[in-house]
Amino acid sequence: MPEKLFLTSLKQNDLPGDSVIDISGGGKILIISDLHMGSGSRDDLSYNGEMLTFILEEYYFKKGWILILNGDIEELHKYSLDYIRENWAGLYRVYNLFAKENRLYKITGNHDEELLFMKHASAYRLHSVVKIETGIIPAYVYHGHQLSAVYIKLNRIFGFLSRYILMPLGIKNISDSRNPHKRFKIEKKAYIFSMANHCLSIIGHTHRPLFESLGRFDFIKFEIERLCRDYPASQGENRERIENEVTELRKELGKLKRKERRDVLRQSLYGDEMPVPCLFNSGCAIGKKGLNAIEITNEDISLIYWFTEGKSKKFINRGGYDIEQIPNRAYRRAVLNHNKLDYIHAKIKLLGNG
């Protein structure tokens, strides 16, 4: 099957040299996916476009970060490339800043895969996968649609349906991100590959942020368990804080159950075993209240949430997150999850041998 061939190519480690980033001696990489750039004012990125343009230039470019755009950057299922470039000229200007210093890596997804068939269409070198050598554990960055035989065979048909039938009728994209069972299958394949090869997979496509193989639902369950363990020894204000946090987490867990409407929530990527922390997902940039991204260095990895003050998701305001304020702007950077790569590598080595 096509997805098996794709994973085999990763395992063989035969990527071209320009598809490998070595940060073992130092370096910082931002991974962001699923921008779905289109008409500018009315497309999926319109909620966060201004913030994204600002933080890429002022925060990441000026601080020396490498930028990996991990697929579905342009919404070519609905719009022409020239139309997208015209409406997102400011964002392309920032991409060019990274590209001029060889700090831009652009990976194709299913919604912008057409770039591969357009002669001289992209000003940037295109990749299917980028390997990051951290010096501790290798990380493979790929969009994730390659793990579905449907997208390999029928992606152009999906594009035709989106542009000429669904969009005129006001119907949203055909996407695995809207189907929890398909989303789960994609993540499961990436997880199995990473566990078997003792590496990290950093994907996009499903729009669901994952950190150490845990989605928000699983993470909340583990967080509640941790708080319950801390509760007996707590006193005073700390005990009251734990009570309040557990109450809020249980509310969020209930909302996720209603939102997802799926039996898959009773499962997990790792079945009955301890989770192997080998799968990560940068989420997407088209959330109505903010955008997610992955940051990775030669020492650690983080799941990041950028938002505008007063417009964040409710769980951010519960406290306990490291939130950085951007001077003279209402933009905020919250670290949702963070861990050291040597710890992650140790867990993968010890838990991935079962």
mmCIF file of C-alpha atoms in Angstrom:
data_model
loop_
_atom_site.group_PDB
_atom_site.id
_atom_site.type_symbol
_atom_site.label_atom_id
_atom_site.label_comp_id
_atom_site.label_asym_id
_atom_site.label_seq_id
_atom_site.Cartn_x
_atom_site.Cartn_y
_atom_site.Cartn_z
ATOM 1 C CA MET A 1 0.000 0.000 0.000
ATOM 2 C CA PRO A 2 1.183 3.582 -0.606
ATOM 3 C CA GLU A 3 1.408 4.411 3.084
ATOM 4 C CA LYS A 4 3.684 1.408 3.642
ATOM 5 C CA LEU A 5 5.968 2.556 0.856
ATOM 6 C CA PHE A 6 6.110 6.011 2.402
ATOM 7 C CA LEU A 7 7.033 4.699 5.845
ATOM 8 C CA THR A 8 9.588 2.332 4.309
ATOM 9 C CA SER A 9 11.299 5.288 2.624
ATOM 10 C CA LEU A 10 11.593 6.965 6.032
ATOM 11 C CA LYS A 11 13.000 3.831 7.613
ATOM 12 C CA GLN A 12 15.622 3.445 4.882
ATOM 13 C CA ASN A 13 16.910 6.905 5.763
ATOM 14 C CA ASP A 14 17.488 7.762 2.091
ATOM 15 C CA LEU A 15 16.330 11.382 2.269
ATOM 16 C CA PRO A 16 18.259 13.901 0.175
ATOM 17 C CA GLY A 17 20.693 16.085 2.058
ATOM 18 C CA ASP A 18 18.550 19.206 1.723
ATOM 19 C CA SER A 19 15.713 17.367 3.501
ATOM 20 C CA VAL A 20 17.780 16.876 6.668
ATOM 21 C CA ILE A 21 18.263 19.553 9.317
ATOM 22 C CA ASP A 22 21.067 18.942 11.796
ATOM 23 C CA ILE A 23 20.582 20.884 15.032
ATOM 24 C CA SER A 24 22.666 18.553 17.183
ATOM 25 C CA GLY A 25 25.115 21.399 17.737
ATOM 26 C CA GLY A 26 22.355 23.920 18.420
ATOM 27 C CA GLY A 27 19.390 25.452 16.664
ATOM 28 C CA LYS A 28 15.672 26.150 17.077
ATOM 29 C CA ILE A 29 12.880 24.938 14.791
ATOM 30 C CA LEU A 30 9.247 26.042 14.597
ATOM 31 C CA ILE A 31 6.832 23.561 12.989
ATOM 32 C CA ILE A 32 3.427 24.809 11.919
ATOM 33 C CA SER A 33 0.864 23.256 9.603
ATOM 34 C CA ASP A 34 -2.594 23.600 8.101
ATOM 35 C CA LEU A 35 -2.821 27.314 7.369
ATOM 36 C CA HIS A 36 -5.219 26.830 4.428
ATOM 37 C CA MET A 37 -4.383 30.254 2.969
ATOM 38 C CA GLY A 38 -7.010 31.358 0.480
ATOM 39 C CA SER A 39 -9.013 34.524 -0.087
ATOM 40 C CA GLY A 40 -7.427 36.481 2.745
ATOM 41 C CA SER A 41 -10.399 38.074 4.475
ATOM 42 C CA ARG A 42 -12.825 35.145 4.272
ATOM 43 C CA ASP A 43 -10.690 32.001 4.412
ATOM 44 C CA ASP A 44 -9.829 29.711 7.335
ATOM 45 C CA LEU A 45 -6.685 31.657 8.269
ATOM 46 C CA SER A 46 -8.465 35.011 8.514
ATOM 47 C CA TYR A 47 -8.901 34.638 12.295
ATOM 48 C CA ASN A 48 -5.154 34.383 12.949
ATOM 49 C CA GLY A 49 -3.491 35.722 9.805
ATOM 50 C CA GLU A 50 -2.432 39.066 11.241
ATOM 51 C CA MET A 51 -1.064 37.478 14.418
ATOM 52 C CA LEU A 52 0.751 34.750 12.485
ATOM 53 C CA THR A 53 2.437 37.257 10.173
ATOM 54 C CA PHE A 54 3.596 39.298 13.157
ATOM 55 C CA ILE A 55 4.944 36.448 15.299
ATOM 56 C CA LEU A 56 6.749 34.766 12.408
ATOM 57 C CA GLU A 57 8.653 37.952 11.615
ATOM 58 C CA GLU A 58 9.078 39.623 14.989
ATOM 59 C CA TYR A 59 9.388 36.601 17.261
ATOM 60 C CA TYR A 60 10.742 33.686 15.241
ATOM 61 C CA PHE A 61 12.655 35.214 12.339
ATOM 62 C CA LYS A 62 14.415 37.868 14.398
ATOM 63 C CA LYS A 63 15.354 35.290 17.041
ATOM 64 C CA GLY A 64 16.996 32.955 14.530
ATOM 65 C CA TRP A 65 14.447 30.155 14.301
ATOM 66 C CA ILE A 66 14.171 27.740 11.365
ATOM 67 C CA LEU A 67 10.617 27.513 9.963
ATOM 68 C CA ILE A 68 9.044 24.261 8.757
ATOM 69 C CA LEU A 69 5.680 24.688 7.031
ATOM 70 C CA ASN A 70 4.242 21.205 7.361
ATOM 71 C CA GLY A 71 1.624 20.967 4.642
ATOM 72 C CA ASP A 72 -1.761 22.421 3.668
ATOM 73 C CA ILE A 73 -0.252 25.896 3.626
ATOM 74 C CA GLU A 74 -2.140 27.015 0.504
ATOM 75 C CA GLU A 75 -5.783 26.032 0.030
ATOM 76 C CA LEU A 76 -5.381 24.933 -3.598
ATOM 77 C CA HIS A 77 -8.492 22.779 -3.437
ATOM 78 C CA LYS A 78 -10.509 26.013 -3.523
ATOM 79 C CA TYR A 79 -8.348 28.833 -4.887
ATOM 80 C CA SER A 80 -5.721 29.445 -7.537
ATOM 81 C CA LEU A 81 -2.128 29.985 -6.427
ATOM 82 C CA ASP A 82 -2.000 33.477 -7.973
ATOM 83 C CA TYR A 83 -5.147 34.466 -6.079
ATOM 84 C CA ILE A 84 -3.698 33.197 -2.794
ATOM 85 C CA ARG A 85 -0.402 35.003 -3.362
ATOM 86 C CA GLU A 86 -2.228 38.235 -4.064
ATOM 87 C CA ASN A 87 -4.345 38.031 -0.909
ATOM 88 C CA TRP A 88 -1.563 36.881 1.408
ATOM 89 C CA ALA A 89 1.303 39.013 0.072
ATOM 90 C CA GLY A 90 2.331 40.071 3.581
ATOM 91 C CA LEU A 91 2.728 36.492 4.783
ATOM 92 C CA TYR A 92 4.695 35.489 1.669
ATOM 93 C CA ARG A 93 6.986 38.444 2.341
ATOM 94 C CA VAL A 94 7.801 36.897 5.730
ATOM 95 C CA TYR A 95 8.317 33.447 4.195
ATOM 96 C CA ASN A 96 10.817 35.060 1.853
ATOM 97 C CA LEU A 97 12.783 36.417 4.806
ATOM 98 C CA PHE A 98 13.290 32.868 6.090
ATOM 99 C CA ALA A 99 13.970 31.503 2.599
ATOM 100 C CA LYS A 100 16.706 34.052 1.859
ATOM 101 C CA GLU A 101 18.628 32.799 4.882
ATOM 102 C CA ASN A 102 17.956 29.108 4.077
ATOM 103 C CA ARG A 103 15.735 28.836 7.138
ATOM 104 C CA LEU A 104 12.526 27.772 5.366
ATOM 105 C CA TYR A 105 11.424 24.178 4.678
ATOM 106 C CA LYS A 106 8.082 23.703 2.934
ATOM 107 C CA ILE A 107 6.373 20.311 3.063
ATOM 108 C CA THR A 108 3.366 19.584 0.875
ATOM 109 C CA GLY A 109 0.052 18.318 2.228
ATOM 110 C CA ASN A 110 -3.047 17.082 0.472
ATOM 111 C CA HIS A 111 -4.530 20.590 0.026
ATOM 112 C CA ASP A 112 -1.379 22.056 -1.564
ATOM 113 C CA GLU A 113 -0.033 18.912 -3.221
ATOM 114 C CA GLU A 114 -0.861 20.455 -6.616
ATOM 115 C CA LEU A 115 2.321 22.523 -6.247
ATOM 116 C CA LEU A 116 4.266 19.387 -7.140
ATOM 117 C CA PHE A 117 2.609 19.319 -10.568
ATOM 118 C CA MET A 118 2.936 23.042 -11.351
ATOM 119 C CA LYS A 119 6.113 23.824 -13.208
ATOM 120 C CA HIS A 120 8.077 26.575 -11.444
ATOM 121 C CA ALA A 121 4.988 27.307 -9.293
ATOM 122 C CA SER A 122 6.729 27.363 -5.933
ATOM 123 C CA ALA A 123 9.453 29.814 -5.085
ATOM 124 C CA TYR A 124 10.595 27.407 -2.387
ATOM 125 C CA ARG A 125 12.003 23.896 -2.520
ATOM 126 C CA LEU A 126 9.252 21.395 -1.716
ATOM 127 C CA HIS A 127 9.602 18.339 0.513
ATOM 128 C CA SER A 128 7.497 15.303 1.375
ATOM 129 C CA VAL A 129 9.339 14.768 4.639
ATOM 130 C CA VAL A 130 12.061 16.558 6.584
ATOM 131 C CA LYS A 131 14.304 14.763 9.051
ATOM 132 C CA ILE A 132 15.603 16.613 12.106
ATOM 133 C CA GLU A 133 18.833 15.320 13.639
ATOM 134 C CA THR A 134 18.734 16.455 17.256
ATOM 135 C CA GLY A 135 21.748 14.484 18.455
ATOM 136 C CA ILE A 136 19.478 12.632 20.904
ATOM 137 C CA ILE A 137 16.673 11.155 18.810
ATOM 138 C CA PRO A 138 15.738 11.689 15.136
ATOM 139 C CA ALA A 139 12.455 13.405 14.319
ATOM 140 C CA TYR A 140 10.602 12.995 11.017
ATOM 141 C CA VAL A 141 8.307 15.848 10.017
ATOM 142 C CA TYR A 142 5.636 14.998 7.425
ATOM 143 C CA HIS A 143 2.075 16.143 6.857
ATOM 144 C CA GLY A 144 0.385 12.791 7.498
ATOM 145 C CA HIS A 145 -2.008 12.423 4.559
ATOM 146 C CA GLN A 146 0.521 10.021 3.001
ATOM 147 C CA LEU A 147 -0.663 7.428 5.515
ATOM 148 C CA SER A 148 -4.070 7.256 3.818
ATOM 149 C CA ALA A 149 -4.400 5.356 0.563
ATOM 150 C CA VAL A 150 -7.521 7.418 -0.204
ATOM 151 C CA TYR A 151 -5.549 10.672 -0.366
ATOM 152 C CA ILE A 152 -2.787 9.070 -2.396
ATOM 153 C CA LYS A 153 -5.272 7.884 -5.047
ATOM 154 C CA LEU A 154 -8.132 10.414 -4.968
ATOM 155 C CA ASN A 155 -6.711 13.730 -3.777
ATOM 156 C CA ARG A 156 -7.191 15.475 -7.149
ATOM 157 C CA ILE A 157 -10.821 14.373 -7.233
ATOM 158 C CA PHE A 158 -11.305 15.820 -3.737
ATOM 159 C CA GLY A 159 -9.831 19.086 -4.998
ATOM 160 C CA PHE A 160 -12.246 19.212 -7.926
ATOM 161 C CA LEU A 161 -15.222 18.529 -5.670
ATOM 162 C CA SER A 162 -14.132 21.191 -3.167
ATOM 163 C CA ARG A 163 -13.664 23.968 -5.727
ATOM 164 C CA TYR A 164 -16.536 23.382 -8.101
ATOM 165 C CA ILE A 165 -19.238 21.753 -5.969
ATOM 166 C CA LEU A 166 -18.695 22.103 -2.213
ATOM 167 C CA MET A 167 -17.403 25.688 -2.083
ATOM 168 C CA PRO A 168 -20.228 27.158 -4.237
ATOM 169 C CA LEU A 169 -22.708 25.416 -1.926
ATOM 170 C CA GLY A 170 -20.976 26.733 1.203
ATOM 171 C CA ILE A 171 -19.941 23.243 2.346
ATOM 172 C CA LYS A 172 -16.664 22.888 4.248
ATOM 173 C CA ASN A 173 -13.631 20.881 3.136
ATOM 174 C CA ILE A 174 -13.435 17.115 2.823
ATOM 175 C CA SER A 175 -10.979 16.436 5.616
ATOM 176 C CA ASP A 176 -9.848 13.742 8.027
ATOM 177 C CA SER A 177 -9.824 16.453 10.689
ATOM 178 C CA ARG A 178 -13.632 16.364 10.645
ATOM 179 C CA ASN A 179 -13.877 12.571 10.908
ATOM 180 C CA PRO A 180 -12.625 11.214 14.267
ATOM 181 C CA HIS A 181 -12.309 7.617 13.082
ATOM 182 C CA LYS A 182 -10.196 8.511 10.031
ATOM 183 C CA ARG A 183 -8.146 10.873 12.170
ATOM 184 C CA PHE A 184 -7.480 8.086 14.650
ATOM 185 C CA LYS A 185 -6.306 5.713 11.903
ATOM 186 C CA ILE A 186 -3.814 8.257 10.567
ATOM 187 C CA GLU A 187 -2.392 8.887 14.026
ATOM 188 C CA LYS A 188 -2.263 5.157 14.795
ATOM 189 C CA LYS A 189 -0.113 4.407 11.722
ATOM 190 C CA ALA A 190 2.302 7.224 12.523
ATOM 191 C CA TYR A 191 2.486 6.043 16.125
ATOM 192 C CA ILE A 192 3.261 2.432 15.197
ATOM 193 C CA PHE A 193 5.992 3.508 12.776
ATOM 194 C CA SER A 194 7.633 5.815 15.324
ATOM 195 C CA MET A 195 7.468 3.273 18.133
ATOM 196 C CA ALA A 196 8.976 0.543 15.963
ATOM 197 C CA ASN A 197 11.844 2.748 14.783
ATOM 198 C CA HIS A 198 12.566 4.616 18.037
ATOM 199 C CA CYS A 199 12.056 8.014 16.464
ATOM 200 C CA LEU A 200 9.649 10.927 16.664
ATOM 201 C CA SER A 201 6.959 11.652 14.098
ATOM 202 C CA ILE A 202 5.703 15.227 13.928
ATOM 203 C CA ILE A 203 2.617 15.455 11.738
ATOM 204 C CA GLY A 204 -0.248 17.815 10.904
ATOM 205 C CA HIS A 205 -3.282 16.990 8.739
ATOM 206 C CA THR A 206 -5.721 15.962 11.491
ATOM 207 C CA HIS A 207 -5.735 19.455 13.090
ATOM 208 C CA ARG A 208 -5.533 17.733 16.505
ATOM 209 C CA PRO A 209 -2.597 18.822 18.689
ATOM 210 C CA LEU A 210 -0.715 15.847 20.121
ATOM 211 C CA PHE A 211 2.164 15.840 22.566
ATOM 212 C CA GLU A 212 3.978 12.651 23.530
ATOM 213 C CA SER A 213 1.243 10.654 21.757
ATOM 214 C CA LEU A 214 -1.483 12.210 23.899
ATOM 215 C CA GLY A 215 -4.374 14.276 22.612
ATOM 216 C CA ARG A 216 -6.173 16.763 24.806
ATOM 217 C CA PHE A 217 -8.642 14.130 26.061
ATOM 218 C CA ASP A 218 -5.980 11.670 27.206
ATOM 219 C CA PHE A 219 -3.814 14.452 28.607
ATOM 220 C CA ILE A 220 -6.676 15.706 30.800
ATOM 221 C CA LYS A 221 -7.246 12.222 32.214
ATOM 222 C CA PHE A 222 -3.573 11.918 33.163
ATOM 223 C CA GLU A 223 -3.629 15.459 34.600
ATOM 224 C CA ILE A 224 -6.640 14.659 36.797
ATOM 225 C CA GLU A 225 -4.890 11.534 38.040
ATOM 226 C CA ARG A 226 -1.770 13.560 38.898
ATOM 227 C CA LEU A 227 -3.789 16.164 40.806
ATOM 228 C CA CYS A 228 -5.657 13.476 42.739
ATOM 229 C CA ARG A 229 -2.328 11.979 43.819
ATOM 230 C CA ASP A 230 -1.123 15.399 45.010
ATOM 231 C CA TYR A 231 -4.354 16.214 46.837
ATOM 232 C CA PRO A 232 -3.928 14.189 50.101
ATOM 233 C CA ALA A 233 -0.644 15.944 50.948
ATOM 234 C CA SER A 234 -1.887 19.412 49.995
ATOM 235 C CA GLN A 235 -3.045 22.056 52.444
ATOM 236 C CA GLY A 236 -4.760 25.435 52.498
ATOM 237 C CA GLU A 237 -4.713 27.397 49.269
ATOM 238 C CA ASN A 238 -2.915 24.622 47.424
ATOM 239 C CA ARG A 239 -5.679 22.131 48.293
ATOM 240 C CA GLU A 240 -8.332 24.598 47.170
ATOM 241 C CA ARG A 241 -6.433 25.170 43.912
ATOM 242 C CA ILE A 242 -6.347 21.422 43.188
ATOM 243 C CA GLU A 243 -10.084 21.143 43.885
ATOM 244 C CA ASN A 244 -10.801 23.988 41.467
ATOM 245 C CA GLU A 245 -8.504 22.579 38.777
ATOM 246 C CA VAL A 246 -10.053 19.105 38.943
ATOM 247 C CA THR A 247 -13.529 20.644 38.711
ATOM 248 C CA GLU A 248 -12.593 22.640 35.627
ATOM 249 C CA LEU A 249 -10.791 19.702 34.015
ATOM 250 C CA ARG A 250 -13.835 17.469 34.506
ATOM 251 C CA LYS A 251 -15.994 20.114 32.827
ATOM 252 C CA GLU A 252 -13.611 20.240 29.868
ATOM 253 C CA LEU A 253 -13.549 16.443 29.679
ATOM 254 C CA GLY A 254 -17.332 16.445 29.424
ATOM 255 C CA LYS A 255 -17.260 19.038 26.660
ATOM 256 C CA LEU A 256 -14.736 16.996 24.691
ATOM 257 C CA LYS A 257 -16.913 13.902 24.981
ATOM 258 C CA ARG A 258 -19.907 15.762 23.584
ATOM 259 C CA LYS A 259 -17.848 17.425 20.872
ATOM 260 C CA GLU A 260 -16.107 14.309 19.630
ATOM 261 C CA ARG A 261 -19.191 12.016 19.640
ATOM 262 C CA ARG A 262 -17.117 8.901 19.119
ATOM 263 C CA ASP A 263 -16.309 5.536 20.613
ATOM 264 C CA VAL A 264 -12.646 6.140 19.757
ATOM 265 C CA LEU A 265 -12.369 8.229 22.930
ATOM 266 C CA ARG A 266 -12.599 5.000 24.885
ATOM 267 C CA GLN A 267 -9.515 3.827 23.053
ATOM 268 C CA SER A 268 -6.071 5.295 22.812
ATOM 269 C CA LEU A 269 -3.198 5.112 20.397
ATOM 270 C CA TYR A 270 -1.400 2.689 22.657
ATOM 271 C CA GLY A 271 -4.207 0.317 23.677
ATOM 272 C CA ASP A 272 -3.752 -1.021 27.208
ATOM 273 C CA GLU A 273 -0.025 -0.275 27.331
ATOM 274 C CA MET A 274 1.808 2.723 28.747
ATOM 275 C CA PRO A 275 1.956 5.480 26.111
ATOM 276 C CA VAL A 276 5.192 5.673 24.140
ATOM 277 C CA PRO A 277 5.840 9.420 23.665
ATOM 278 C CA CYS A 278 6.844 9.228 20.008
ATOM 279 C CA LEU A 279 3.999 11.012 18.176
ATOM 280 C CA PHE A 280 3.482 14.776 18.017
ATOM 281 C CA ASN A 281 1.070 16.937 16.043
ATOM 282 C CA SER A 282 1.413 20.688 15.610
ATOM 283 C CA GLY A 283 -2.354 21.108 15.370
ATOM 284 C CA CYS A 284 -3.387 23.900 13.021
ATOM 285 C CA ALA A 285 -3.327 27.674 12.558
ATOM 286 C CA ILE A 286 -7.026 28.136 11.824
ATOM 287 C CA GLY A 287 -8.583 27.956 15.271
ATOM 288 C CA LYS A 288 -11.052 30.745 16.015
ATOM 289 C CA LYS A 289 -9.338 31.526 19.322
ATOM 290 C CA GLY A 290 -5.680 30.888 18.503
ATOM 291 C CA LEU A 291 -3.147 28.670 16.746
ATOM 292 C CA ASN A 292 -0.934 25.753 17.743
ATOM 293 C CA ALA A 293 2.651 24.947 16.809
ATOM 294 C CA ILE A 294 5.547 22.698 17.809
ATOM 295 C CA GLU A 295 8.923 24.101 18.865
ATOM 296 C CA ILE A 296 11.954 21.790 18.955
ATOM 297 C CA THR A 297 15.631 22.295 19.818
ATOM 298 C CA ASN A 298 18.510 19.865 20.335
ATOM 299 C CA GLU A 299 17.430 19.554 23.966
ATOM 300 C CA ASP A 300 13.657 19.833 24.244
ATOM 301 C CA ILE A 301 10.289 19.958 22.501
ATOM 302 C CA SER A 302 7.182 22.021 23.281
ATOM 303 C CA LEU A 303 3.572 22.331 22.176
ATOM 304 C CA ILE A 304 2.774 26.037 21.853
ATOM 305 C CA TYR A 305 -0.487 27.958 21.734
ATOM 306 C CA TRP A 306 -0.560 31.541 20.405
ATOM 307 C CA PHE A 307 -3.609 33.679 21.138
ATOM 308 C CA THR A 308 -4.836 37.244 21.498
ATOM 309 C CA GLU A 309 -5.452 38.473 25.028
ATOM 310 C CA GLY A 310 -9.136 38.099 25.861
ATOM 311 C CA LYS A 311 -9.805 35.600 23.079
ATOM 312 C CA SER A 312 -8.106 32.447 24.340
ATOM 313 C CA LYS A 313 -9.700 29.113 25.106
ATOM 314 C CA LYS A 314 -11.068 28.891 28.641
ATOM 315 C CA PHE A 315 -8.573 26.279 29.857
ATOM 316 C CA ILE A 316 -5.709 28.750 29.325
ATOM 317 C CA ASN A 317 -7.156 31.031 31.983
ATOM 318 C CA ARG A 318 -7.248 28.220 34.536
ATOM 319 C CA GLY A 319 -3.602 28.918 35.302
ATOM 320 C CA GLY A 320 -0.502 26.762 35.513
ATOM 321 C CA TYR A 321 0.733 27.602 32.020
ATOM 322 C CA ASP A 322 3.896 29.511 31.185
ATOM 323 C CA ILE A 323 2.516 32.515 29.281
ATOM 324 C CA GLU A 324 4.770 35.034 27.570
ATOM 325 C CA GLN A 325 3.467 38.502 26.792
ATOM 326 C CA ILE A 326 4.578 40.194 23.576
ATOM 327 C CA PRO A 327 5.537 43.841 24.275
ATOM 328 C CA ASN A 328 3.104 46.442 22.926
ATOM 329 C CA ARG A 329 0.845 43.738 21.502
ATOM 330 C CA ALA A 330 -2.089 41.715 22.788
ATOM 331 C CA TYR A 331 -0.494 38.507 21.494
ATOM 332 C CA ARG A 332 0.407 35.806 24.003
ATOM 333 C CA ARG A 333 2.497 32.620 23.747
ATOM 334 C CA ALA A 334 1.476 29.785 26.072
ATOM 335 C CA VAL A 335 3.518 26.618 26.575
ATOM 336 C CA LEU A 336 0.910 23.855 26.808
ATOM 337 C CA ASN A 337 3.366 20.965 27.122
ATOM 338 C CA HIS A 338 7.139 20.746 27.382
ATOM 339 C CA ASN A 339 9.701 18.013 27.926
ATOM 340 C CA LYS A 340 13.369 17.175 27.506
ATOM 341 C CA LEU A 341 14.344 15.038 24.528
ATOM 342 C CA ASP A 342 16.629 12.808 26.589
ATOM 343 C CA TYR A 343 13.680 11.914 28.843
ATOM 344 C CA ILE A 344 11.459 11.228 25.817
ATOM 345 C CA HIS A 345 14.215 9.139 24.236
ATOM 346 C CA ALA A 346 14.580 7.094 27.428
ATOM 347 C CA LYS A 347 10.837 6.375 27.578
ATOM 348 C CA ILE A 348 10.740 5.368 23.914
ATOM 349 C CA LYS A 349 13.716 3.042 24.430
ATOM 350 C CA LEU A 350 12.247 1.438 27.552
ATOM 351 C CA LEU A 351 8.576 1.301 26.554
ATOM 352 C CA GLY A 352 8.908 0.743 22.804
ATOM 353 C CA ASN A 353 10.433 -2.722 23.058
ATOM 354 C CA GLY A 354 7.201 -4.478 23.999
#
